[in-house]
Amino acid sequence: QDQLAESGGGSVPVGGSLRLSCVGSPYFFSRYCLAWFRQVPGKEREGLGSIDIAGRTAIPSSSSGRFIISTDKAKNTLYLQMINLQPEDTAVYYCAADGGRAYGCRTGPMYYKNWGQGTQVTVSS
């Protein structure tokens, strides 16, 4: 089953926290880099960070300090913990699996072959 499915989105107040989950096939967690992206209408999909099969994460400076990526392989689940959320964090959030790398995760969405359906996060003031 080459599918990923996000959950945990919703509406939160400014300054709030949220943890998104992404359940997928064990195949992904043992073979490929996983990543989180987000997108707002009219803008390109933005990378939030990735994690390799050894659990090493790469978080861009724009996300570091507020976003944490982790996995629980026993549950075949990828997480995105977000804190101190701001209105500009409002977006649809996606998880994705790289189709070709287990280490040295790439950042561009074009490298990720399997995607979830997305979950909406709305931060309101």
GROMACS .gro file of N, CA, C and O in nm:
model
  500
    1GLN      N    1   0.084  -0.118   0.000
    1GLN     CA    2   0.000   0.000   0.000
    1GLN      C    3   0.088   0.124   0.000
    1GLN      O    4   0.145   0.161   0.102
    2ASP      N    5   0.102   0.186  -0.116
    2ASP     CA    6   0.190   0.302  -0.127
    2ASP      C    7   0.112   0.429  -0.100
    2ASP      O    8   0.096   0.513  -0.186
    3GLN      N    9   0.066   0.441   0.022
    3GLN     CA   10  -0.014   0.556   0.058
    3GLN      C   11   0.036   0.619   0.186
    3GLN      O   12   0.096   0.553   0.272
    4LEU      N   13   0.012   0.748   0.194
    4LEU     CA   14   0.039   0.823   0.315
    4LEU      C   15  -0.089   0.898   0.351
    4LEU      O   16  -0.161   0.943   0.261
    5ALA      N   17  -0.113   0.913   0.479
    5ALA     CA   18  -0.236   0.980   0.521
    5ALA      C   19  -0.208   1.067   0.641
    5ALA      O   20  -0.168   1.016   0.747
    6GLU      N   21  -0.229   1.198   0.623
    6GLU     CA   22  -0.208   1.293   0.731
    6GLU      C   23  -0.332   1.307   0.817
    6GLU      O   24  -0.445   1.285   0.771
    7SER      N   25  -0.310   1.348   0.941
    7SER     CA   26  -0.419   1.382   1.031
    7SER      C   27  -0.367   1.480   1.134
    7SER      O   28  -0.246   1.501   1.144
    8GLY      N   29  -0.459   1.539   1.209
    8GLY     CA   30  -0.419   1.627   1.318
    8GLY      C   31  -0.433   1.774   1.289
    8GLY      O   32  -0.408   1.857   1.377
    9GLY      N   33  -0.473   1.809   1.167
    9GLY     CA   34  -0.492   1.950   1.135
    9GLY      C   35  -0.614   2.006   1.206
    9GLY      O   36  -0.694   1.932   1.265
   10GLY      N   37  -0.629   2.137   1.200
   10GLY     CA   38  -0.743   2.201   1.262
   10GLY      C   39  -0.718   2.349   1.280
   10GLY      O   40  -0.626   2.406   1.221
   11SER      N   41  -0.801   2.409   1.362
   11SER     CA   42  -0.790   2.553   1.391
   11SER      C   43  -0.729   2.573   1.528
   11SER      O   44  -0.773   2.509   1.625
   12VAL      N   45  -0.631   2.660   1.535
   12VAL     CA   46  -0.565   2.690   1.662
   12VAL      C   47  -0.548   2.840   1.674
   12VAL      O   48  -0.538   2.911   1.573
   13PRO      N   49  -0.541   2.893   1.795
   13PRO     CA   50  -0.516   3.035   1.815
   13PRO      C   51  -0.369   3.067   1.795
   13PRO      O   52  -0.282   2.978   1.801
   14VAL      N   53  -0.341   3.193   1.771
   14VAL     CA   54  -0.203   3.237   1.761
   14VAL      C   55  -0.127   3.200   1.888
   14VAL      O   56  -0.178   3.215   2.000
   15GLY      N   57  -0.007   3.146   1.867
   15GLY     CA   58   0.073   3.102   1.981
   15GLY      C   59   0.048   2.959   2.023
   15GLY      O   60   0.119   2.906   2.110
   16GLY      N   61  -0.051   2.897   1.960
   16GLY     CA   62  -0.085   2.759   1.995
   16GLY      C   63   0.009   2.657   1.935
   16GLY      O   64   0.100   2.690   1.859
   17SER      N   65  -0.016   2.531   1.968
   17SER     CA   66   0.066   2.420   1.921
   17SER      C   67  -0.022   2.315   1.856
   17SER      O   68  -0.143   2.307   1.883
   18LEU      N   69   0.040   2.237   1.770
   18LEU     CA   70  -0.033   2.131   1.701
   18LEU      C   71   0.067   2.023   1.663
   18LEU      O   72   0.183   2.053   1.630
   19ARG      N   73   0.022   1.899   1.667
   19ARG     CA   74   0.106   1.789   1.618
   19ARG      C   75   0.032   1.718   1.506
   19ARG      O   76  -0.078   1.665   1.526
   20LEU      N   77   0.093   1.717   1.392
   20LEU     CA   78   0.039   1.646   1.277
   20LEU      C   79   0.099   1.506   1.271
   20LEU      O   80   0.215   1.487   1.306
   21SER      N   81   0.019   1.412   1.224
   21SER     CA   82   0.064   1.274   1.207
   21SER      C   83   0.048   1.234   1.062
   21SER      O   84  -0.040   1.284   0.991
   22CYS      N   85   0.132   1.141   1.022
   22CYS     CA   86   0.126   1.088   0.886
   22CYS      C   87   0.153   0.939   0.895
   22CYS      O   88   0.265   0.897   0.927
   23VAL      N   89   0.052   0.859   0.866
   23VAL     CA   90   0.064   0.714   0.872
   23VAL      C   91   0.089   0.662   0.730
   23VAL      O   92   0.025   0.707   0.634
   24GLY      N   93   0.180   0.567   0.720
   24GLY     CA   94   0.209   0.513   0.588
   24GLY      C   95   0.257   0.371   0.594
   24GLY      O   96   0.268   0.310   0.700
   25SER      N   97   0.289   0.320   0.477
   25SER     CA   98   0.339   0.184   0.467
   25SER      C   99   0.475   0.171   0.534
   25SER      O  100   0.559   0.261   0.524
   26PRO      N  101   0.502   0.058   0.602
   26PRO     CA  102   0.636   0.036   0.660
   26PRO      C  103   0.746   0.045   0.554
   26PRO      O  104   0.861   0.076   0.586
   27TYR      N  105   0.708   0.018   0.432
   27TYR     CA  106   0.801   0.028   0.319
   27TYR      C  107   0.869   0.165   0.314
   27TYR      O  108   0.989   0.176   0.293
   28PHE      N  109   0.791   0.268   0.336
   28PHE     CA  110   0.847   0.403   0.330
   28PHE      C  111   0.945   0.427   0.444
   28PHE      O  112   1.053   0.486   0.426
   29PHE      N  113   0.909   0.382   0.562
   29PHE     CA  114   0.987   0.414   0.681
   29PHE      C  115   1.120   0.338   0.684
   29PHE      O  116   1.213   0.380   0.752
   30SER      N  117   1.129   0.230   0.612
   30SER     CA  118   1.252   0.153   0.610
   30SER      C  119   1.339   0.182   0.488
   30SER      O  120   1.455   0.139   0.485
   31ARG      N  121   1.286   0.256   0.392
   31ARG     CA  122   1.360   0.274   0.266
   31ARG      C  123   1.388   0.418   0.227
   31ARG      O  124   1.486   0.444   0.157
   32TYR      N  125   1.302   0.511   0.267
   32TYR     CA  126   1.310   0.645   0.206
   32TYR      C  127   1.308   0.758   0.308
   32TYR      O  128   1.250   0.747   0.416
   33CYS      N  129   1.367   0.868   0.264
   33CYS     CA  130   1.349   0.993   0.336
   33CYS      C  131   1.201   1.031   0.336
   33CYS      O  132   1.130   1.008   0.238
   34LEU      N  133   1.159   1.089   0.446
   34LEU     CA  134   1.024   1.141   0.459
   34LEU      C  135   1.032   1.290   0.489
   34LEU      O  136   1.130   1.336   0.549
   35ALA      N  137   0.931   1.362   0.449
   35ALA     CA  138   0.936   1.507   0.467
   35ALA      C  139   0.798   1.565   0.486
   35ALA      O  140   0.697   1.501   0.454
   36TRP      N  141   0.797   1.685   0.537
   36TRP     CA  142   0.675   1.763   0.549
   36TRP      C  143   0.687   1.887   0.460
   36TRP      O  144   0.791   1.950   0.453
   37PHE      N  145   0.574   1.920   0.397
   37PHE     CA  146   0.562   2.040   0.315
   37PHE      C  147   0.432   2.110   0.351
   37PHE      O  148   0.344   2.051   0.414
   38ARG      N  149   0.421   2.233   0.308
   38ARG     CA  150   0.294   2.302   0.322
   38ARG      C  151   0.273   2.391   0.200
   38ARG      O  152   0.369   2.427   0.131
   39GLN      N  153   0.148   2.426   0.177
   39GLN     CA  154   0.117   2.507   0.061
   39GLN      C  155  -0.005   2.593   0.089
   39GLN      O  156  -0.104   2.547   0.147
   40VAL      N  157   0.006   2.717   0.044
   40VAL     CA  158  -0.109   2.808   0.047
   40VAL      C  159  -0.147   2.837  -0.097
   40VAL      O  160  -0.061   2.831  -0.187
   41PRO      N  161  -0.272   2.869  -0.123
   41PRO     CA  162  -0.315   2.895  -0.261
   41PRO      C  163  -0.231   3.004  -0.327
   41PRO      O  164  -0.203   3.108  -0.266
   42GLY      N  165  -0.187   2.977  -0.448
   42GLY     CA  166  -0.112   3.075  -0.523
   42GLY      C  167   0.037   3.076  -0.497
   42GLY      O  168   0.110   3.154  -0.558
   43LYS      N  169   0.081   2.989  -0.405
   43LYS     CA  170   0.225   2.985  -0.373
   43LYS      C  171   0.279   2.845  -0.397
   43LYS      O  172   0.205   2.747  -0.399
   44GLU      N  173   0.410   2.838  -0.410
   44GLU     CA  174   0.475   2.709  -0.427
   44GLU      C  175   0.474   2.629  -0.297
   44GLU      O  176   0.465   2.687  -0.188
   45ARG      N  177   0.484   2.498  -0.314
   45ARG     CA  178   0.490   2.412  -0.197
   45ARG      C  179   0.622   2.437  -0.124
   45ARG      O  180   0.728   2.438  -0.185
   46GLU      N  181   0.613   2.456   0.006
   46GLU     CA  182   0.728   2.491   0.089
   46GLU      C  183   0.773   2.374   0.174
   46GLU      O  184   0.690   2.312   0.243
   47GLY      N  185   0.901   2.344   0.171
   47GLY     CA  186   0.955   2.236   0.252
   47GLY      C  187   0.974   2.279   0.396
   47GLY      O  188   1.024   2.388   0.423
   48LEU      N  189   0.935   2.193   0.489
   48LEU     CA  190   0.945   2.222   0.632
   48LEU      C  191   1.053   2.139   0.700
   48LEU      O  192   1.088   2.167   0.815
   49GLY      N  193   1.102   2.039   0.632
   49GLY     CA  194   1.206   1.956   0.689
   49GLY      C  195   1.188   1.811   0.651
   49GLY      O  196   1.083   1.771   0.602
   50SER      N  197   1.293   1.733   0.674
   50SER     CA  198   1.292   1.593   0.636
   50SER      C  199   1.359   1.509   0.742
   50SER      O  200   1.426   1.561   0.832
   51ILE      N  201   1.342   1.376   0.727
   51ILE     CA  202   1.403   1.283   0.820
   51ILE      C  203   1.445   1.160   0.742
   51ILE      O  204   1.370   1.110   0.657
   52ASP      N  205   1.568   1.113   0.768
   52ASP     CA  206   1.612   0.995   0.695
   52ASP      C  207   1.578   0.868   0.773
   52ASP      O  208   1.520   0.875   0.882
   53ILE      N  209   1.616   0.753   0.717
   53ILE     CA  210   1.573   0.629   0.781
   53ILE      C  211   1.648   0.602   0.912
   53ILE      O  212   1.606   0.517   0.990
   54ALA      N  213   1.755   0.677   0.935
   54ALA     CA  214   1.827   0.664   1.062
   54ALA      C  215   1.774   0.761   1.167
   54ALA      O  216   1.824   0.762   1.280
   55GLY      N  217   1.676   0.843   1.127
   55GLY     CA  218   1.618   0.936   1.222
   55GLY      C  219   1.683   1.073   1.227
   55GLY      O  220   1.648   1.155   1.312
   56ARG      N  221   1.775   1.096   1.136
   56ARG     CA  222   1.840   1.228   1.133
   56ARG      C  223   1.750   1.325   1.057
   56ARG      O  224   1.703   1.296   0.949
   57THR      N  225   1.733   1.442   1.117
   57THR     CA  226   1.645   1.541   1.057
   57THR      C  227   1.724   1.656   0.996
   57THR      O  228   1.837   1.686   1.038
   58ALA      N  229   1.663   1.718   0.899
   58ALA     CA  230   1.717   1.839   0.837
   58ALA      C  231   1.604   1.939   0.833
   58ALA      O  232   1.503   1.917   0.766
   59ILE      N  233   1.621   2.044   0.909
   59ILE     CA  234   1.516   2.145   0.923
   59ILE      C  235   1.569   2.276   0.867
   59ILE      O  236   1.674   2.324   0.911
   60PRO      N  237   1.499   2.339   0.774
   60PRO     CA  238   1.546   2.467   0.723
   60PRO      C  239   1.539   2.574   0.830
   60PRO      O  240   1.461   2.563   0.925
   61SER      N  241   1.617   2.677   0.816
   61SER     CA  242   1.623   2.783   0.916
   61SER      C  243   1.488   2.848   0.937
   61SER      O  244   1.455   2.895   1.046
   62SER      N  245   1.406   2.850   0.832
   62SER     CA  246   1.273   2.913   0.843
   62SER      C  247   1.182   2.835   0.938
   62SER      O  248   1.084   2.891   0.989
   63SER      N  249   1.212   2.707   0.959
   63SER     CA  250   1.128   2.622   1.045
   63SER      C  251   1.192   2.592   1.180
   63SER      O  252   1.122   2.554   1.274
   64SER      N  253   1.324   2.601   1.187
   64SER     CA  254   1.394   2.556   1.307
   64SER      C  255   1.351   2.638   1.428
   64SER      O  256   1.326   2.756   1.421
   65GLY      N  257   1.344   2.570   1.540
   65GLY     CA  258   1.301   2.634   1.663
   65GLY      C  259   1.153   2.623   1.690
   65GLY      O  260   1.111   2.629   1.804
   66ARG      N  261   1.073   2.605   1.585
   66ARG     CA  262   0.929   2.593   1.605
   66ARG      C  263   0.872   2.461   1.553
   66ARG      O  264   0.765   2.420   1.598
   67PHE      N  265   0.941   2.398   1.460
   67PHE     CA  266   0.891   2.274   1.401
   67PHE      C  267   0.989   2.160   1.430
   67PHE      O  268   1.109   2.176   1.412
   68ILE      N  269   0.935   2.048   1.473
   68ILE     CA  270   1.016   1.930   1.501
   68ILE      C  271   0.958   1.812   1.425
   68ILE      O  272   0.836   1.788   1.432
   69ILE      N  273   1.045   1.740   1.356
   69ILE     CA  274   1.003   1.623   1.281
   69ILE      C  275   1.056   1.498   1.350
   69ILE      O  276   1.173   1.494   1.392
   70SER      N  277   0.972   1.397   1.358
   70SER     CA  278   1.013   1.271   1.419
   70SER      C  279   0.933   1.158   1.357
   70SER      O  280   0.835   1.181   1.287
   71THR      N  281   0.978   1.036   1.383
   71THR     CA  282   0.905   0.918   1.339
   71THR      C  283   0.891   0.819   1.454
   71THR      O  284   0.974   0.816   1.545
   72ASP      N  285   0.789   0.739   1.445
   72ASP     CA  286   0.772   0.624   1.532
   72ASP      C  287   0.756   0.505   1.437
   72ASP      O  288   0.646   0.481   1.384
   73LYS      N  289   0.863   0.433   1.415
   73LYS     CA  290   0.859   0.325   1.316
   73LYS      C  291   0.770   0.209   1.360
   73LYS      O  292   0.716   0.138   1.276
   74ALA      N  293   0.757   0.192   1.490
   74ALA     CA  294   0.668   0.087   1.538
   74ALA      C  295   0.523   0.113   1.499
   74ALA      O  296   0.443   0.021   1.486
   75LYS      N  297   0.492   0.242   1.482
   75LYS     CA  298   0.356   0.281   1.444
   75LYS      C  299   0.348   0.325   1.297
   75LYS      O  300   0.242   0.369   1.253
   76ASN      N  301   0.461   0.318   1.226
   76ASN     CA  302   0.465   0.363   1.087
   76ASN      C  303   0.409   0.504   1.074
   76ASN      O  304   0.326   0.533   0.985
   77THR      N  305   0.454   0.590   1.163
   77THR     CA  306   0.399   0.725   1.169
   77THR      C  307   0.509   0.830   1.170
   77THR      O  308   0.608   0.816   1.242
   78LEU      N  309   0.488   0.931   1.090
   78LEU     CA  310   0.573   1.050   1.084
   78LEU      C  311   0.499   1.162   1.155
   78LEU      O  312   0.377   1.175   1.140
   79TYR      N  313   0.572   1.243   1.231
   79TYR     CA  314   0.509   1.352   1.307
   79TYR      C  315   0.570   1.486   1.268
   79TYR      O  316   0.687   1.495   1.232
   80LEU      N  317   0.488   1.589   1.282
   80LEU     CA  318   0.535   1.726   1.274
   80LEU      C  319   0.478   1.799   1.395
   80LEU      O  320   0.358   1.824   1.402
   81GLN      N  321   0.565   1.828   1.491
   81GLN     CA  322   0.525   1.904   1.608
   81GLN      C  323   0.549   2.052   1.579
   81GLN      O  324   0.660   2.090   1.543
   82MET      N  325   0.447   2.132   1.597
   82MET     CA  326   0.458   2.275   1.570
   82MET      C  327   0.420   2.353   1.695
   82MET      O  328   0.319   2.324   1.759
   83ILE      N  329   0.501   2.452   1.728
   83ILE     CA  330   0.473   2.536   1.844
   83ILE      C  331   0.470   2.682   1.802
   83ILE      O  332   0.518   2.718   1.694
   84ASN      N  333   0.412   2.766   1.890
   84ASN     CA  334   0.407   2.910   1.867
   84ASN      C  335   0.358   2.942   1.725
   84ASN      O  336   0.420   3.018   1.650
   85LEU      N  337   0.246   2.884   1.690
   85LEU     CA  338   0.193   2.901   1.556
   85LEU      C  339   0.145   3.044   1.531
   85LEU      O  340   0.090   3.109   1.622
   86GLN      N  341   0.166   3.089   1.409
   86GLN     CA  342   0.132   3.225   1.368
   86GLN      C  343   0.036   3.221   1.248
   86GLN      O  344   0.028   3.120   1.179
   87PRO      N  345  -0.035   3.330   1.221
   87PRO     CA  346  -0.129   3.330   1.108
   87PRO      C  347  -0.064   3.290   0.976
   87PRO      O  348  -0.129   3.226   0.892
   88GLU      N  349   0.063   3.321   0.957
   88GLU     CA  350   0.131   3.286   0.833
   88GLU      C  351   0.159   3.136   0.822
   88GLU      O  352   0.203   3.089   0.716
   89ASP      N  353   0.134   3.062   0.928
   89ASP     CA  354   0.148   2.916   0.922
   89ASP      C  355   0.022   2.850   0.867
   89ASP      O  356   0.019   2.728   0.849
   90THR      N  357  -0.082   2.928   0.844
   90THR     CA  358  -0.204   2.873   0.787
   90THR      C  359  -0.176   2.820   0.647
   90THR      O  360  -0.125   2.892   0.561
   91ALA      N  361  -0.207   2.693   0.626
   91ALA     CA  362  -0.176   2.627   0.500
   91ALA      C  363  -0.231   2.485   0.503
   91ALA      O  364  -0.279   2.438   0.608
   92VAL      N  365  -0.223   2.419   0.389
   92VAL     CA  366  -0.246   2.275   0.384
   92VAL      C  367  -0.109   2.208   0.401
   92VAL      O  368  -0.014   2.242   0.331
   93TYR      N  369  -0.102   2.114   0.493
   93TYR     CA  370   0.024   2.047   0.526
   93TYR      C  371   0.021   1.906   0.468
   93TYR      O  372  -0.078   1.834   0.482
   94TYR      N  373   0.135   1.871   0.405
   94TYR     CA  374   0.147   1.741   0.339
   94TYR      C  375   0.269   1.667   0.391
   94TYR      O  376   0.373   1.726   0.417
   95CYS      N  377   0.257   1.534   0.399
   95CYS     CA  378   0.374   1.451   0.419
   95CYS      C  379   0.406   1.383   0.286
   95CYS      O  380   0.318   1.367   0.201
   96ALA      N  381   0.531   1.347   0.270
   96ALA     CA  382   0.574   1.288   0.144
   96ALA      C  383   0.692   1.195   0.165
   96ALA      O  384   0.769   1.212   0.261
   97ALA      N  385   0.705   1.100   0.075
   97ALA     CA  386   0.817   1.006   0.078
   97ALA      C  387   0.900   1.021  -0.048
   97ALA      O  388   0.845   1.023  -0.159
   98ASP      N  389   1.030   1.031  -0.030
   98ASP     CA  390   1.123   1.039  -0.142
   98ASP      C  391   1.128   0.904  -0.211
   98ASP      O  392   1.134   0.801  -0.146
   99GLY      N  393   1.127   0.906  -0.342
   99GLY     CA  394   1.127   0.780  -0.414
   99GLY      C  395   1.264   0.723  -0.440
   99GLY      O  396   1.276   0.615  -0.499
  100GLY      N  397   1.371   0.793  -0.392
  100GLY     CA  398   1.502   0.744  -0.431
  100GLY      C  399   1.610   0.750  -0.327
  100GLY      O  400   1.720   0.697  -0.348
  101ARG      N  401   1.585   0.812  -0.211
  101ARG     CA  402   1.691   0.827  -0.113
  101ARG      C  403   1.647   0.786   0.026
  101ARG      O  404   1.536   0.815   0.068
  102ALA      N  405   1.743   0.722   0.097
  102ALA     CA  406   1.722   0.689   0.237
  102ALA      C  407   1.799   0.785   0.328
  102ALA      O  408   1.761   0.804   0.444
  103TYR      N  409   1.906   0.841   0.273
  103TYR     CA  410   1.992   0.934   0.347
  103TYR      C  411   2.018   1.056   0.260
  103TYR      O  412   1.994   1.053   0.140
  104GLY      N  413   2.071   1.161   0.323
  104GLY     CA  414   2.097   1.282   0.246
  104GLY      C  415   1.971   1.334   0.182
  104GLY      O  416   1.966   1.359   0.062
  105CYS      N  417   1.869   1.353   0.263
  105CYS     CA  418   1.736   1.386   0.211
  105CYS      C  419   1.739   1.515   0.130
  105CYS      O  420   1.802   1.614   0.168
  106ARG      N  421   1.666   1.512   0.023
  106ARG     CA  422   1.656   1.629  -0.063
  106ARG      C  423   1.544   1.719  -0.017
  106ARG      O  424   1.455   1.677   0.057
  107THR      N  425   1.550   1.843  -0.059
  107THR     CA  426   1.454   1.941  -0.006
  107THR      C  427   1.341   1.975  -0.102
  107THR      O  428   1.234   2.015  -0.059
  108GLY      N  429   1.364   1.963  -0.230
  108GLY     CA  430   1.262   2.005  -0.325
  108GLY      C  431   1.148   1.907  -0.339
  108GLY      O  432   1.168   1.786  -0.338
  109PRO      N  433   1.025   1.957  -0.350
  109PRO     CA  434   0.910   1.868  -0.361
  109PRO      C  435   0.914   1.779  -0.485
  109PRO      O  436   0.851   1.672  -0.485
  110MET      N  437   0.989   1.818  -0.586
  110MET     CA  438   0.993   1.739  -0.708
  110MET      C  439   1.057   1.602  -0.687
  110MET      O  440   1.040   1.511  -0.769
  111TYR      N  441   1.134   1.585  -0.581
  111TYR     CA  442   1.201   1.458  -0.554
  111TYR      C  443   1.112   1.359  -0.479
  111TYR      O  444   1.147   1.242  -0.465
  112TYR      N  445   1.000   1.405  -0.430
  112TYR     CA  446   0.914   1.322  -0.346
  112TYR      C  447   0.801   1.265  -0.432
  112TYR      O  448   0.726   1.340  -0.495
  113LYS      N  449   0.791   1.133  -0.431
  113LYS     CA  450   0.703   1.064  -0.524
  113LYS      C  451   0.569   1.023  -0.466
  113LYS      O  452   0.474   1.000  -0.540
  114ASN      N  453   0.564   1.009  -0.338
  114ASN     CA  454   0.439   0.967  -0.274
  114ASN      C  455   0.394   1.074  -0.176
  114ASN      O  456   0.474   1.117  -0.091
  115TRP      N  457   0.267   1.111  -0.186
  115TRP     CA  458   0.214   1.221  -0.107
  115TRP      C  459   0.085   1.181  -0.037
  115TRP      O  460   0.006   1.102  -0.090
  116GLY      N  461   0.063   1.242   0.079
  116GLY     CA  462  -0.066   1.230   0.143
  116GLY      C  463  -0.164   1.328   0.081
  116GLY      O  464  -0.129   1.407  -0.008
  117GLN      N  465  -0.286   1.326   0.131
  117GLN     CA  466  -0.391   1.410   0.074
  117GLN      C  467  -0.388   1.550   0.131
  117GLN      O  468  -0.454   1.641   0.078
  118GLY      N  469  -0.314   1.570   0.239
  118GLY     CA  470  -0.304   1.702   0.301
  118GLY      C  471  -0.401   1.720   0.415
  118GLY      O  472  -0.508   1.658   0.419
  119THR      N  473  -0.362   1.804   0.509
  119THR     CA  474  -0.449   1.838   0.621
  119THR      C  475  -0.439   1.989   0.645
  119THR      O  476  -0.330   2.046   0.643
  120GLN      N  477  -0.554   2.052   0.663
  120GLN     CA  478  -0.559   2.198   0.676
  120GLN      C  479  -0.524   2.241   0.818
  120GLN      O  480  -0.578   2.186   0.916
  121VAL      N  481  -0.437   2.339   0.827
  121VAL     CA  482  -0.406   2.403   0.954
  121VAL      C  483  -0.442   2.551   0.940
  121VAL      O  484  -0.397   2.618   0.847
  122THR      N  485  -0.524   2.599   1.032
  122THR     CA  486  -0.566   2.739   1.031
  122THR      C  487  -0.531   2.802   1.164
  122THR      O  488  -0.572   2.751   1.269
  123VAL      N  489  -0.454   2.910   1.159
  123VAL     CA  490  -0.414   2.980   1.280
  123VAL      C  491  -0.484   3.116   1.281
  123VAL      O  492  -0.467   3.196   1.190
  124SER      N  493  -0.564   3.137   1.381
  124SER     CA  494  -0.645   3.259   1.384
  124SER      C  495  -0.606   3.346   1.502
  124SER      O  496  -0.576   3.298   1.611
  125SER      N  497  -0.611   3.477   1.477
  125SER     CA  498  -0.577   3.573   1.583
  125SER      C  499  -0.703   3.615   1.657
  125SER      O  500  -0.814   3.584   1.617
   0.00000   0.00000   0.00000
